[in-house]
Amino acid sequence: MSEIEFLQEKNEELPSEFEPYVKEWFRDSFDELSPPQKHSFEQIHNKENLLISAPTGSGKTVGAFLSMINELFLMGEQDE
């Protein structure tokens, strides 16, 4: 797999609604999504209630904050 294909695959794992720079930061910071992240981004983005139960260090906090950070960037771009 080429580096471009690898990066595209990693980006495809993140919600399409995420801003490109948020995806780039995640891609540069982590090798892959953790299972809690894979199964929570869509619900968090859709503002659904969600309880994530997973061991310490499994990516729960990063998953939740990444979604919120993306939303804050979108709000900033709209002067909200």
Backbone as numpy.savetxt, mean C-alpha at the origin, in Angstrom:
# Nx Ny Nz CAx CAy CAz Cx Cy Cz
12.99 -13.17 -15.01 12.13 -12.00 -15.01 13.04 -10.76 -15.01
12.75 -9.83 -15.89 13.54 -8.61 -15.97 13.20 -7.69 -14.79
14.06 -6.71 -14.54 13.80 -5.77 -13.44 12.52 -4.98 -13.70
12.26 -4.62 -14.95 11.04 -3.88 -15.28 9.81 -4.72 -14.99
9.85 -6.00 -15.38 8.71 -6.89 -15.12 8.51 -7.06 -13.62
9.63 -7.19 -12.87 9.55 -7.34 -11.42 8.90 -6.12 -10.78
9.32 -4.92 -11.19 8.76 -3.69 -10.63 7.30 -3.53 -11.00
6.94 -3.90 -12.23 5.54 -3.82 -12.63 4.70 -4.78 -11.81
5.22 -5.99 -11.57 4.49 -6.96 -10.76 4.29 -6.44 -9.35
5.33 -5.85 -8.76 5.21 -5.29 -7.42 4.18 -4.17 -7.39
4.17 -3.31 -8.40 3.19 -2.23 -8.45 1.78 -2.77 -8.60
1.63 -3.88 -9.33 0.30 -4.44 -9.52 -0.28 -4.97 -8.22
0.59 -5.32 -7.27 0.10 -5.80 -5.99 -0.49 -4.67 -5.15
-0.05 -3.45 -5.39 -0.57 -2.31 -4.66 -1.84 -1.82 -5.36
-2.76 -1.24 -4.63 -3.99 -0.76 -5.25 -3.73 0.22 -6.39
-4.50 0.10 -7.43 -4.33 1.00 -8.58 -4.59 2.45 -8.18
-5.34 2.67 -7.11 -5.65 4.02 -6.66 -4.46 4.70 -5.99
-3.44 3.95 -5.62 -2.27 4.56 -4.97 -1.53 5.43 -5.97
-1.06 6.56 -5.48 -0.28 7.47 -6.31 1.05 6.82 -6.71
1.55 7.14 -7.89 2.82 6.53 -8.34 3.97 6.72 -7.36
4.07 7.89 -6.72 5.18 8.11 -5.79 5.01 7.30 -4.51
3.78 6.99 -4.12 3.56 6.11 -2.96 3.98 4.69 -3.31
3.61 4.26 -4.51 4.03 2.94 -4.97 5.55 2.86 -5.07
6.18 3.91 -5.56 7.64 3.92 -5.70 8.31 3.83 -4.34
7.80 4.59 -3.36 8.38 4.54 -2.02 8.28 3.12 -1.46
7.10 2.51 -1.59 6.92 1.16 -1.06 7.88 0.20 -1.76
7.94 0.28 -3.06 8.80 -0.60 -3.85 10.26 -0.44 -3.45
10.69 0.80 -3.18 12.07 1.05 -2.79 12.36 0.61 -1.35
11.32 0.51 -0.53 11.51 0.23 0.89 11.30 -1.24 1.27
10.49 -1.96 0.51 10.13 -3.33 0.86 10.24 -4.24 -0.36
10.54 -5.51 -0.10 10.66 -6.48 -1.18 9.30 -6.92 -1.71
8.33 -7.03 -0.83 7.01 -7.50 -1.24 5.98 -7.12 -0.19
4.72 -7.29 -0.54 3.65 -7.08 0.41 3.57 -8.27 1.36
3.26 -7.99 2.59 3.02 -9.08 3.55 1.57 -9.54 3.38
1.24 -10.73 3.86 -0.16 -11.19 3.75 -1.17 -10.20 4.34
-0.93 -9.61 5.54 -1.91 -8.64 6.04 -2.09 -7.45 5.09
-1.01 -7.01 4.46 -1.12 -5.90 3.53 -1.89 -6.31 2.28
-1.60 -7.47 1.73 -2.29 -7.94 0.52 -3.79 -7.98 0.71
-4.21 -8.32 1.93 -5.64 -8.53 2.16 -6.33 -7.34 2.82
-5.61 -6.24 3.01 -6.25 -5.12 3.70 -6.32 -3.82 2.91
-5.44 -3.63 1.93 -5.39 -2.35 1.24 -6.74 -1.93 0.65
-7.43 -2.85 0.01 -8.69 -2.49 -0.65 -9.74 -2.06 0.38
-9.85 -2.80 1.48 -10.84 -2.44 2.50 -10.50 -1.11 3.14
-9.22 -0.88 3.43 -8.81 0.39 4.03 -9.10 1.54 3.06
-8.75 1.36 1.80 -8.99 2.40 0.81 -10.48 2.71 0.69
-11.32 1.69 0.82 -12.77 1.88 0.71 -13.40 2.32 2.03
-12.53 2.61 3.02 -12.98 3.09 4.34 -13.91 2.11 5.04
-13.63 0.82 4.85 -14.39 -0.22 5.52 -13.74 -0.54 6.87
-14.55 -0.94 7.84 -14.01 -1.37 9.12 -13.25 -2.68 8.89
-12.13 -2.81 9.58 -11.28 -3.96 9.36 -10.48 -4.25 10.62
-10.42 -5.50 11.01 -9.58 -5.92 12.12 -8.53 -6.86 11.55
-7.27 -6.49 11.72 -6.17 -7.30 11.22 -5.49 -7.94 12.42
-5.47 -9.26 12.45 -4.82 -10.00 13.51 -3.66 -10.77 12.90
-2.45 -10.38 13.28 -1.25 -11.02 12.74 -0.11 -10.75 13.71
0.95 -11.54 13.63 2.07 -11.36 14.55 2.75 -10.00 14.41
3.42 -9.60 15.47 4.24 -8.39 15.45 5.26 -8.48 14.33
5.43 -7.36 13.61 6.41 -7.33 12.53 5.91 -7.86 11.20
4.60 -8.08 11.09 4.06 -8.65 9.86 3.57 -7.60 8.86
3.70 -6.31 9.19 3.36 -5.26 8.24 2.00 -4.62 8.42
1.33 -4.90 9.54 -0.01 -4.33 9.76 0.02 -2.81 9.78
0.94 -2.24 10.55 0.99 -0.79 10.70 1.35 -0.12 9.39
2.35 -0.64 8.69 2.73 -0.05 7.40 1.55 -0.11 6.44
0.82 -1.21 6.44 -0.34 -1.33 5.55 -1.39 -0.27 5.82
-1.69 -0.06 7.09 -2.70 0.93 7.44 -2.21 2.35 7.15
-0.98 2.65 7.56 -0.47 4.00 7.36 -0.22 4.32 5.90
0.19 3.34 5.11 0.43 3.61 3.69 -0.86 4.05 3.01
-1.95 3.41 3.35 -3.24 3.81 2.78 -3.60 5.22 3.21
-3.40 5.53 4.48 -3.73 6.87 4.97 -2.81 7.93 4.38
-1.54 7.62 4.25 -0.60 8.58 3.66 -0.99 8.89 2.23
-1.38 7.86 1.49 -1.82 8.07 0.11 -3.04 9.00 0.09
-3.98 8.78 0.98 -5.17 9.63 1.04 -4.80 11.07 1.39
-3.85 11.26 2.31 -3.42 12.61 2.68 -2.78 13.32 1.50
-1.96 12.61 0.72 -1.37 13.22 -0.47 -2.47 13.64 -1.46
-3.46 12.78 -1.64 -4.56 13.10 -2.57 -5.32 14.34 -2.06
-5.58 14.41 -0.78 -6.27 15.57 -0.22 -5.43 16.83 -0.40
-4.14 16.73 -0.20 -3.25 17.88 -0.38 -3.25 18.38 -1.79
-3.28 17.47 -2.74 -3.32 17.88 -4.15 -4.62 18.59 -4.50
-5.67 18.32 -3.71 -6.97 18.96 -3.95 -7.18 20.15 -3.00
-6.11 20.58 -2.33 -6.16 21.69 -1.37 -7.17 21.47 -0.25
-7.31 20.24 0.19 -8.22 19.93 1.31 -7.45 19.87 2.60
